[in-house]
Coordinates of C-alpha atoms in Angstrom, one line a residue:
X1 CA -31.2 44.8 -10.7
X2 CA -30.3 41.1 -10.4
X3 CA -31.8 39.1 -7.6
X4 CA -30.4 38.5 -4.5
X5 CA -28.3 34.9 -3.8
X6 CA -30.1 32.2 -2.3
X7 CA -28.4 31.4 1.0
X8 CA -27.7 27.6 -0.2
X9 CA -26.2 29.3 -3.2
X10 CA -24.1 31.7 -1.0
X11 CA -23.2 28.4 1.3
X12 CA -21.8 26.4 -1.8
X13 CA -19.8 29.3 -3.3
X14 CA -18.3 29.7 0.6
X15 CA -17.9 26.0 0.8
X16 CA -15.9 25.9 -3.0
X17 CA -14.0 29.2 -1.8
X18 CA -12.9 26.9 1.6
X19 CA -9.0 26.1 1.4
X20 CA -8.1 22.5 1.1
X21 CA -5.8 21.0 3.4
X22 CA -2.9 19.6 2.3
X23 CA 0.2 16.9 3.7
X24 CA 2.5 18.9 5.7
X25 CA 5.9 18.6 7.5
X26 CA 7.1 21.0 10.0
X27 CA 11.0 20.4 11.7
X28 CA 11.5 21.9 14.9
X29 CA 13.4 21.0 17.7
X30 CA 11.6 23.3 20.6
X31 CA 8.5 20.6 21.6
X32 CA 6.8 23.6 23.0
X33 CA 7.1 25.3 19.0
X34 CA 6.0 22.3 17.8
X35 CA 2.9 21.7 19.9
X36 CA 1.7 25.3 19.1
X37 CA 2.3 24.9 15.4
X38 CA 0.5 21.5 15.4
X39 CA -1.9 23.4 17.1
X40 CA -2.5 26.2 14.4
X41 CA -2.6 24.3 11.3
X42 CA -4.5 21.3 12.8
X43 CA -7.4 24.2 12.4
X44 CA -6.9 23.9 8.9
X45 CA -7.7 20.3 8.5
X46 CA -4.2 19.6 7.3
X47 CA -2.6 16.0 7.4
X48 CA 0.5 17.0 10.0
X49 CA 4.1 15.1 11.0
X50 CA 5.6 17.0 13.5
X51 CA 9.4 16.1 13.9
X52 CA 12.4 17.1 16.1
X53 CA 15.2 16.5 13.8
X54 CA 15.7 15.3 10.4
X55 CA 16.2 12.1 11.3
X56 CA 12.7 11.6 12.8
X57 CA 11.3 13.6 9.6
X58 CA 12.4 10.9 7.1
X59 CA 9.5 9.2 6.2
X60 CA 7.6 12.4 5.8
X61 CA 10.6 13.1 3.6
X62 CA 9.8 9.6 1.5
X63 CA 6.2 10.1 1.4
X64 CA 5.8 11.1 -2.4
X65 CA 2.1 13.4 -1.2
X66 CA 4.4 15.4 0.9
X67 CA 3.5 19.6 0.0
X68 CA 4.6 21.8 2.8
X69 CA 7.9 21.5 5.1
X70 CA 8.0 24.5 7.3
X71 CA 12.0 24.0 8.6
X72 CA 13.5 25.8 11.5
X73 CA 16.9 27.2 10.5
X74 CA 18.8 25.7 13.9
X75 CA 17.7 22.2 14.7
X76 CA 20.3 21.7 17.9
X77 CA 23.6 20.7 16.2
X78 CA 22.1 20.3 12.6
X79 CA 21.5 23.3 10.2
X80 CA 17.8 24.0 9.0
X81 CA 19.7 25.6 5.5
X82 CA 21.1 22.2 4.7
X83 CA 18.1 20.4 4.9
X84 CA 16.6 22.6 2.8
X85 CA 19.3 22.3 0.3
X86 CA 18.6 18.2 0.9
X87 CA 14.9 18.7 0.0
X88 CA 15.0 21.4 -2.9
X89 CA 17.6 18.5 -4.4
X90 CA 15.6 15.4 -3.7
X91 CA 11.8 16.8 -4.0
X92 CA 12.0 19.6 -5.5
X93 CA 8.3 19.7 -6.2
X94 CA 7.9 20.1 -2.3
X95 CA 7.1 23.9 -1.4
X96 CA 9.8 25.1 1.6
X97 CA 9.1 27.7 4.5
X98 CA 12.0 28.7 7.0
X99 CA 11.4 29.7 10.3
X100 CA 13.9 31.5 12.8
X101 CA 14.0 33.3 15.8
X102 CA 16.8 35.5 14.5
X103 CA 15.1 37.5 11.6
X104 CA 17.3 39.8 9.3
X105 CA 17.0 40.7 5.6
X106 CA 19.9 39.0 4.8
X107 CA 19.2 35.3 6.1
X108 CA 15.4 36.0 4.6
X109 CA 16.9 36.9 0.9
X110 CA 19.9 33.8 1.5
X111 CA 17.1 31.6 2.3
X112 CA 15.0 32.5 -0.5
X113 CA 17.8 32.2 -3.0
X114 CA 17.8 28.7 -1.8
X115 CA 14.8 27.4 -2.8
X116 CA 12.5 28.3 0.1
X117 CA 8.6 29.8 -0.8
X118 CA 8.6 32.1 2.2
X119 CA 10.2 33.3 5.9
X120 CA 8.7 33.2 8.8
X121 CA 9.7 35.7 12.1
X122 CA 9.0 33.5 15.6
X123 CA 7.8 33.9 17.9
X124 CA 4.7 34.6 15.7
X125 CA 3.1 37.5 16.7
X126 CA 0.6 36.9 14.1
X127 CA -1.2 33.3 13.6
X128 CA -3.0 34.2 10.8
X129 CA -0.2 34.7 8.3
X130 CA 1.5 31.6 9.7
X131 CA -2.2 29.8 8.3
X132 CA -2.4 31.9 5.0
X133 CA 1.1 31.6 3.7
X134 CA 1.2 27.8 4.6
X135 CA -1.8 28.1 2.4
X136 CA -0.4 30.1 -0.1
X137 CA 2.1 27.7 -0.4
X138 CA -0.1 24.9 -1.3
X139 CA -1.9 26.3 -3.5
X140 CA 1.5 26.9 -5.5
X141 CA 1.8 23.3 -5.0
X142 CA -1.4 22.6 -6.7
X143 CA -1.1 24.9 -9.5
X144 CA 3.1 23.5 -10.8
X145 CA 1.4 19.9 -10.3
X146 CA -1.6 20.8 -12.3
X147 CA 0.2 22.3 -15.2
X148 CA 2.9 19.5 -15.0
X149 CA 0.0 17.0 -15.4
X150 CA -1.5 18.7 -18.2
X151 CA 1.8 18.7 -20.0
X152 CA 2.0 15.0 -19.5
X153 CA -1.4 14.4 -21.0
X154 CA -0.2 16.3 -23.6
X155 CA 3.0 14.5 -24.2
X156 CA 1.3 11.2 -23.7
X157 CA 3.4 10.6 -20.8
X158 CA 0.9 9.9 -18.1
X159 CA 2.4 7.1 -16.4
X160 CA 5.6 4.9 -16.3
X161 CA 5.5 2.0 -18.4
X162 CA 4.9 -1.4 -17.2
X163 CA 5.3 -1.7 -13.8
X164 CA 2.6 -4.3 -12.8
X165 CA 1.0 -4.6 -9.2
X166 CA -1.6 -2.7 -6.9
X167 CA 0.4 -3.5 -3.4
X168 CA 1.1 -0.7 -1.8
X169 CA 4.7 -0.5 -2.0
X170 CA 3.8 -0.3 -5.5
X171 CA 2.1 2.3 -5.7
X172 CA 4.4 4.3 -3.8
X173 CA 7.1 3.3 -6.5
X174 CA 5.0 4.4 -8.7
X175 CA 4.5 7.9 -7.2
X176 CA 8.3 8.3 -6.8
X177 CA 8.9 7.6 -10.4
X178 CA 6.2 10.6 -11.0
X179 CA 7.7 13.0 -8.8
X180 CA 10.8 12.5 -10.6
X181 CA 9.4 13.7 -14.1
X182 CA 10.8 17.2 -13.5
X183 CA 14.2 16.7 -11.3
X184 CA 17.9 15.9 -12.8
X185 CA 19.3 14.5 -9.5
X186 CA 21.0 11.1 -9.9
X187 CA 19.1 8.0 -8.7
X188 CA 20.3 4.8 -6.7
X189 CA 17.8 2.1 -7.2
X190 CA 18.3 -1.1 -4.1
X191 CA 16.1 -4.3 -4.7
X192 CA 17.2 -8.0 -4.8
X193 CA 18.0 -9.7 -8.3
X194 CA 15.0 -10.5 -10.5
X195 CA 12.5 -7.6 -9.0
X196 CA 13.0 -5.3 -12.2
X197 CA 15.7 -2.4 -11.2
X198 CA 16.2 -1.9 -15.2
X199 CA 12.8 -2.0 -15.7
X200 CA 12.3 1.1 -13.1
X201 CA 15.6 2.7 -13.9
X202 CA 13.5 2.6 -18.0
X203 CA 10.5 4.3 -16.3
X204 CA 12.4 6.7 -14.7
X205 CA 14.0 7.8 -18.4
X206 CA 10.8 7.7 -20.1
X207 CA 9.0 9.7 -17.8
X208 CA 12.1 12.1 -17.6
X209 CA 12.9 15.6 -20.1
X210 CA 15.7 13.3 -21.0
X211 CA 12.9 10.8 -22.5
X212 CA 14.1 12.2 -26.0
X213 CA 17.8 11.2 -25.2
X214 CA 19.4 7.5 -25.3
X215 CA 18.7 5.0 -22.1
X216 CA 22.6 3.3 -22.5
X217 CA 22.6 0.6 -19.9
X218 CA 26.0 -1.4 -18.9
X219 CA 26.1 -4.3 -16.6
X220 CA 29.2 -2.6 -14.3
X221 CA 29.9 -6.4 -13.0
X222 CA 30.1 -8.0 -16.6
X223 CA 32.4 -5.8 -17.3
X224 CA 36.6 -7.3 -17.2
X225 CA 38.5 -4.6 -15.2
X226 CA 41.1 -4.1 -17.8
X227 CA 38.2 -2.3 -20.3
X228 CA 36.2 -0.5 -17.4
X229 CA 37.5 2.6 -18.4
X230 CA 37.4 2.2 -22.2
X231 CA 34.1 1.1 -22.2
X232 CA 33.0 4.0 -19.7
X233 CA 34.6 6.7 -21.2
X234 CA 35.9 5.7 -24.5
X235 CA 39.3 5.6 -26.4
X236 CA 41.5 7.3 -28.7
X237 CA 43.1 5.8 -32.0
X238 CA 46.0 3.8 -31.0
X239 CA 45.6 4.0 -27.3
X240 CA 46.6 0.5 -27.1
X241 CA 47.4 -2.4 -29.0
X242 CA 44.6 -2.6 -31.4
X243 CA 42.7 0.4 -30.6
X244 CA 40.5 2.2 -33.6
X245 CA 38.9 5.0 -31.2
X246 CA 35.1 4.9 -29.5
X247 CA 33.5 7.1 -27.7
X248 CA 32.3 5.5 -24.7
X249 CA 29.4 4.7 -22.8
X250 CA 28.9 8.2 -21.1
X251 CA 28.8 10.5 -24.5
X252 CA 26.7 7.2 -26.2
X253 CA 24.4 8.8 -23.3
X254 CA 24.9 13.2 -23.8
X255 CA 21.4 14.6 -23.1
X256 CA 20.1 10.8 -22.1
X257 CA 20.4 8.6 -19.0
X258 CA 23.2 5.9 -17.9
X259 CA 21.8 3.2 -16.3
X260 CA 24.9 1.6 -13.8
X261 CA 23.5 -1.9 -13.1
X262 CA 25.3 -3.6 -10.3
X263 CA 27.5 -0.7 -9.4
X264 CA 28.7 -2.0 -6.2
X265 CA 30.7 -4.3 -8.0
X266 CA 33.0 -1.5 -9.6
X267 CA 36.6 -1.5 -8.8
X268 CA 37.3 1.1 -6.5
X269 CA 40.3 2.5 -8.8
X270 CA 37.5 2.9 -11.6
X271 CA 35.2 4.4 -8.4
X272 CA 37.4 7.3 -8.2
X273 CA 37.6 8.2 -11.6
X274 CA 33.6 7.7 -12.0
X275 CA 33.3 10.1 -9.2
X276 CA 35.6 12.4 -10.9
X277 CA 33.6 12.0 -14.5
X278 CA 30.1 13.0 -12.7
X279 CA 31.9 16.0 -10.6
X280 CA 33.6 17.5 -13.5
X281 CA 30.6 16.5 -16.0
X282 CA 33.2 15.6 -18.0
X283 CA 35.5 12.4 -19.4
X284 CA 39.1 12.2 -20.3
X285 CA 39.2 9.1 -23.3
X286 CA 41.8 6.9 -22.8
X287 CA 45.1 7.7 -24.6
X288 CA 43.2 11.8 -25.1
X289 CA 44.7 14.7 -23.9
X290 CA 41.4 17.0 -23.8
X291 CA 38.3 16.5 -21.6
X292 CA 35.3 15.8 -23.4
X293 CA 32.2 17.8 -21.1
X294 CA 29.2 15.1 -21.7
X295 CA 25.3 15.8 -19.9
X296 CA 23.4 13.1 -18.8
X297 CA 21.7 11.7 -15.8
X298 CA 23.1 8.9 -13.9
X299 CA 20.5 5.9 -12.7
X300 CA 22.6 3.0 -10.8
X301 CA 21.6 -0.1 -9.1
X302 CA 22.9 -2.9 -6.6
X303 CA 21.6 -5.7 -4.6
X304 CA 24.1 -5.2 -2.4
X305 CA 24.3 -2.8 0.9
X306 CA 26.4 -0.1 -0.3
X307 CA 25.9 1.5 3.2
X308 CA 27.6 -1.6 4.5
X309 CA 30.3 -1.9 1.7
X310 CA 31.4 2.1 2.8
X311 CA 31.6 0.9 6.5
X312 CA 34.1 -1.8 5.0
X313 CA 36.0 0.7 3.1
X314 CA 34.7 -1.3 -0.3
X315 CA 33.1 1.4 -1.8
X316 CA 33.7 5.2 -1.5
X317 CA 31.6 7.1 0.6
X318 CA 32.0 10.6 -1.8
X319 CA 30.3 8.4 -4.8
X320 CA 28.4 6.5 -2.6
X321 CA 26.5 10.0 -1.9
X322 CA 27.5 11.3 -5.1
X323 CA 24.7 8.4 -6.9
X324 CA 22.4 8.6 -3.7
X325 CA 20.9 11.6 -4.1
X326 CA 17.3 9.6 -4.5
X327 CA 16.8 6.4 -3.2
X328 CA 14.3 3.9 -4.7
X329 CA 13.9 0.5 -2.7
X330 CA 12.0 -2.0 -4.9
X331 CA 10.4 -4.4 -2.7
X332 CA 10.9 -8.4 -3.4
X333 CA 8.0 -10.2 -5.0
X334 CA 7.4 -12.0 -1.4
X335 CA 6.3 -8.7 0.1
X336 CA 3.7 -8.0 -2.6
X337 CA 2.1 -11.4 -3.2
X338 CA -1.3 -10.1 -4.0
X339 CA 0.4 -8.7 -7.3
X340 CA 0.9 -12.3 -8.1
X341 CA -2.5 -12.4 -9.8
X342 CA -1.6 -9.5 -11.9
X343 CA 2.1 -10.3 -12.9
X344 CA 0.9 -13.8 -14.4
X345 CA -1.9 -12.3 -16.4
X346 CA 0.8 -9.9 -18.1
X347 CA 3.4 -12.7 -18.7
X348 CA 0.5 -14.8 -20.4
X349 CA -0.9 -12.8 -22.0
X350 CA 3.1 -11.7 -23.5
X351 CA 3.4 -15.3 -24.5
X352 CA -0.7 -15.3 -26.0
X353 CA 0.6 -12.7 -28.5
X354 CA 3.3 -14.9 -29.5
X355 CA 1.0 -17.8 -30.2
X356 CA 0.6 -19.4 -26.7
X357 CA -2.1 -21.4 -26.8
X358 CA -2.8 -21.0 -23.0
X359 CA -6.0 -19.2 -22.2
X360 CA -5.3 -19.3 -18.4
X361 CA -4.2 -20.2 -14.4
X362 CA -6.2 -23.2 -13.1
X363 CA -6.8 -22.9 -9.2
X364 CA -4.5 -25.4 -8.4
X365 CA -1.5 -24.2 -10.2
X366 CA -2.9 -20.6 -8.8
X367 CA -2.5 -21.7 -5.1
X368 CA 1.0 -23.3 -5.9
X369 CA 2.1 -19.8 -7.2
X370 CA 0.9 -18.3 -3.8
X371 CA 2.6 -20.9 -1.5
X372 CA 6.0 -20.4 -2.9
X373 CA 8.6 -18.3 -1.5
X374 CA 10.1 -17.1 -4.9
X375 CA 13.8 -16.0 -3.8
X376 CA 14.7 -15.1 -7.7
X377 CA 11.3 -12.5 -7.6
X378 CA 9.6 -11.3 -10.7
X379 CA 12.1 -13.2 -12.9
X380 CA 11.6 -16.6 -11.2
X381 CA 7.9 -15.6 -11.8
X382 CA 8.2 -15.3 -15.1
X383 CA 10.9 -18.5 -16.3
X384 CA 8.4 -20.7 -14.0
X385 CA 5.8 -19.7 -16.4
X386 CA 7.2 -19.8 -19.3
X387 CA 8.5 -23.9 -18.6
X388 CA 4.9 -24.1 -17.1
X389 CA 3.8 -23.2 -20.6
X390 CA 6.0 -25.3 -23.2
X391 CA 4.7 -28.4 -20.8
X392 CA 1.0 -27.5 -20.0
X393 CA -1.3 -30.1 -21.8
X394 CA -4.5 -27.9 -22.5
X395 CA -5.8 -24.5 -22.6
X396 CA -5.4 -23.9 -18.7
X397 CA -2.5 -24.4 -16.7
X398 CA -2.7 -26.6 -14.2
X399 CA -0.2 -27.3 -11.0
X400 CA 1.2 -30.2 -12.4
X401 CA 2.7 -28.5 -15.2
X402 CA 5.0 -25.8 -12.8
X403 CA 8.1 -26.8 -12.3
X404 CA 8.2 -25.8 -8.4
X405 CA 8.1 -28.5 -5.5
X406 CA 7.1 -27.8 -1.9
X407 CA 7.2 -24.7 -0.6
X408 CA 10.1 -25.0 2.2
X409 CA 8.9 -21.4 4.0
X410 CA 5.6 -22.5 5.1
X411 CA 5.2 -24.3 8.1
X412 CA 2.1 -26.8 7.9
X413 CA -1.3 -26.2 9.6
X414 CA -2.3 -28.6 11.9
X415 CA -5.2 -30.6 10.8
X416 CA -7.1 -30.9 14.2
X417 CA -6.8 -28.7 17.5
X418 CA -7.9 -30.3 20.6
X419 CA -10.2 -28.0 23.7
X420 CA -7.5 -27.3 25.0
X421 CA -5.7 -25.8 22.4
X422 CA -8.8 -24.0 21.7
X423 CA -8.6 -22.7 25.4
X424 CA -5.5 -20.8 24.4
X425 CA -7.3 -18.1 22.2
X426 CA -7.4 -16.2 25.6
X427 CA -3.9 -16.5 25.9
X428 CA -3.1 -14.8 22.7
X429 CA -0.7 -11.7 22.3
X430 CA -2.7 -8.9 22.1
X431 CA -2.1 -8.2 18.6
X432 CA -4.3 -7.8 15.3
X433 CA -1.7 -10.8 13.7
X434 CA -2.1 -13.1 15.8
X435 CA -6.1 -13.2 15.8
X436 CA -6.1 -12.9 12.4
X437 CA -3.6 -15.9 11.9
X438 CA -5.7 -17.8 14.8
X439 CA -9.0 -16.5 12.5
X440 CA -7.3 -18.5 9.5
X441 CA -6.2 -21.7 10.7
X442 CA -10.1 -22.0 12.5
X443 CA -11.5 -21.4 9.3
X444 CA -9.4 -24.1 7.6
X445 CA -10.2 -26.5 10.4
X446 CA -14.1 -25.6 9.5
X447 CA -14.2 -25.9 6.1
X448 CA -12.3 -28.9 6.3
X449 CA -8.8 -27.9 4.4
X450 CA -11.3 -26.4 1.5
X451 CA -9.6 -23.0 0.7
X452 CA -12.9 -21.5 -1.5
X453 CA -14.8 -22.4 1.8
X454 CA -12.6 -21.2 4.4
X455 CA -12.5 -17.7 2.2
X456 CA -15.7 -17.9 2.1
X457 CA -16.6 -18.2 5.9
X458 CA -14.0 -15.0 6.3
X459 CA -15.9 -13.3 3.8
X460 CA -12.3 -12.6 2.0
X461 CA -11.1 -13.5 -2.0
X462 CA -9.0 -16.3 -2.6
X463 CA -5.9 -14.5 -3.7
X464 CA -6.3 -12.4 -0.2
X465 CA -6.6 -15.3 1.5
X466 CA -3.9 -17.0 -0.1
X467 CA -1.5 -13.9 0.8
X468 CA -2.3 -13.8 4.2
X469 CA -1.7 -17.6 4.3
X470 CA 1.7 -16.8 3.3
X471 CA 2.5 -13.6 5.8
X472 CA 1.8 -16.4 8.4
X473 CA 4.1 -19.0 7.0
X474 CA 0.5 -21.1 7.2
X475 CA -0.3 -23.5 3.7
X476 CA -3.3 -25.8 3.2
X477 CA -2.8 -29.2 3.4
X478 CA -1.6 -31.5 1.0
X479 CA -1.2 -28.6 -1.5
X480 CA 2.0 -28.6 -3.4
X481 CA 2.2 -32.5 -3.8
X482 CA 3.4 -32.9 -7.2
X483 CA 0.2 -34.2 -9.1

């Protein structure tokens, strides 16, 4: 007879057996409902976004740790069933449970069929099963994200390639990209020139099943309208004057990904015929008579406002949702300045490979980095270096060697403040920014315009000091003088 369980042995197998709570969504649009909901699940330690409509549920919807969305099938004028269809398309990692006061077999297996983990009957006569199949529904979660990730170790496949920074828009990128591994869906990709939309659109292959496949990218706006379509979708022998026969673009990418840089600047006589290409899954050659089916997965990218450019009847609102199925919003290289640091560390140690004699940033030319406003982004970054590096005189570069004057964003920081403009910290908005731009510019007039010091008294790093600096359009003065 074995002997009995101690009762802090009992305790730890009931405190491993304990659910764990997860990130969950629920879309209602009866306040009452979602109060008592909120209520129910809140018992289960769950992270909870309550929402009225779709609209108000969007950045749940973003939010790559999303696990549960419990949907009610009428949401006032909108249907629960399409946003469903929206979220099985989009995320389809995302585990789905309808809800309805108008229960039948029918709806039940018509939502199943659709994607969704479970039904539930309101009102709920039962709060318990509301808790376990919420739970139940996690845990499915867990278990298809734990096997996906030990296929991925597997593969050697852990993590997109090369996308440098820490901020937390970042990360979030970076989490996107990941919850992309196992979807098909077409991707739109919006970020300003120079922040890398070729370099994501590369990560989002190469962490794809279509990894295997080719990654065919075509500038759309390089491209003379005459030849659009040849070079899309290819041409027979003797199409036209000249003409030997290629296959195009889209069957150069069967079973891989197009990347579409710049696709707001497509005519909109070739938009219709692209829309028609990724509808039929199929593309007519120039001068052919036969369709030619061809699989692949589309990635495009503007810097432009496509929204805007439907608005204007510029660009067609059928492809215009056709490529948006996912957004990805890369954010400019002024929004995530503490990945400054990072980014020039990777670009010299690049050129080090190639014989650089550089070993690093000097302080000075560190701080000119952080005051400027770098409209061109990662690829301004990286062409300021690499002048900065066929002119730098010694092993560390120094400010004098960038090529960059005076930042024109920041406004200067006044050198002395009198008692009376101290008097006016009482007057300040009541607002965490403006103490903590009133904390900076006091710790500059303290340490005398020293930046070390003044991070110092703050009990901050440089580089965060230097970002916050530059969220407050604030500089220390005198630097960026040329040297």
């Amino acid at each position: 007879m074995s002997p009995p369980k101690s009762a802090a042995a009992q305790s730890s197998k009931a405190a491993r057996s304990e659910p764990a709570p997860g990130f969950v969504l629920v879309v209602d649009d009866e306040p009452l409902m979602l109060r008592a909901l909120g209520r129910i699940l809140r018992e289960d330690g769950h992270r909870l976004v309550l929402a009225e409509s779709p609209d108000a549920a969007e950045p749940a919807l973003a939010d790559p740790d999303l696990d549960v969305a419990l949907l009610d099938v009428m949401l006032g004028a909108t249907n629960g069933l399409d946003l469903l269809d929206r979220i099985k398309s989009e995320r389809p990692e995302v585990e789905c449970l309808v809800m309805t006061g108008h229960a039948s077999i029918e709806s039940a297996v018509r939502c199943m069929r659709r994607g969704a983990f479970d039904y539930l009957a309101k009102p709920f006569d039962d709060v318990h099963r509301v808790r376990t199949t919420v739970q139940k529904a996690l845990e499915r979660r867990r278990l298809v994200r734990r096997n996906r990730e030990l296929e991925e170790r597997l593969e050697g496949h852990a993590r997109p390639p090369e996308l440098i920074g820490h901020a937390p828009a970042m990360r979030r990128l970076v989490r996107t990209i990941e919850s992309l591994r196992h979807n098909e869906s077409h991707v739109l990709i919006q970020g300003e020139s120079g922040t890398g939309k070729e370099l994501v659109a590369r990560a989002i292959h190469q962490t794809s099943r279509r990894r295997d496949g080719s990654f065919v990218p075509v500038d759309c706006g390089a491209l003379p309208e005459s030849i659009i379509e040849s070079e899309l979708f290819g041409h027979e022998k003797g199409a036209f004057t000249g003409a030997v026969g290629a296959q195009g673009l889209f069957r150069m990418a069967h079973g891989g990904t197009l990347f579409l840089d710049e696709i707001g600047e497509l005519p909109l006589a070739m938009q219709a015929k692209l829309l028609r290409a990724l509808q039929q899954k199929e593309v007519r050659p120039v001068g052919g008579t036969t369709a030619v089916p061809v699989d692949l997965r589309v990635v495009s990218a503007t810097h432009r406002d496509l929204q805007a450019m439907v608005d204007t009847h510029r660009f067609r609102m059928d492809l215009f949702y056709r490529l948006n199925v996912v957004r990805i919003e890369i954010p400019p290289l002024r929004e995530r300045m503490e990945d400054v640091p990072l980014l020039v560390q990777h670009f010299l140690d690049e050129k080090r490979r190639t014989g650089s004699p550089v070993e690093g940033v000097a302080d000075d030319a560190l701080e000119r980095l952080f005051e400027h406003d770098w409209p061109g982004n990662v690829r301004e970054l990286e062409n300021v270096l690499e002048s900065a590096l066929a002119l730098a005189r010694g092993p560390w570069l120094r400010a004098a060697d960038l090529p960059m004057g005076r930042n024109r964003r920041a406004s200067p920081l006044p050198q002395a403040v009198s008692a009376a403009e101290d008097a006016k910290l009482v007057a300040l908005p009541l607002t965490l920014d403006a103490y903590e731009k009133s904390a900076l510019e006091r710790a500059l007039r303290e340490a005398g315009g020293n930046a070390t010091e003044a991070a110092r008294k703050l009990g901050i790093g440089r580089s965060t000091f230097y970002r916050k600096l530059g969220k407050h359009g604030l500089r220390v003065p005198g630097l960026g003088e040329s040297a």
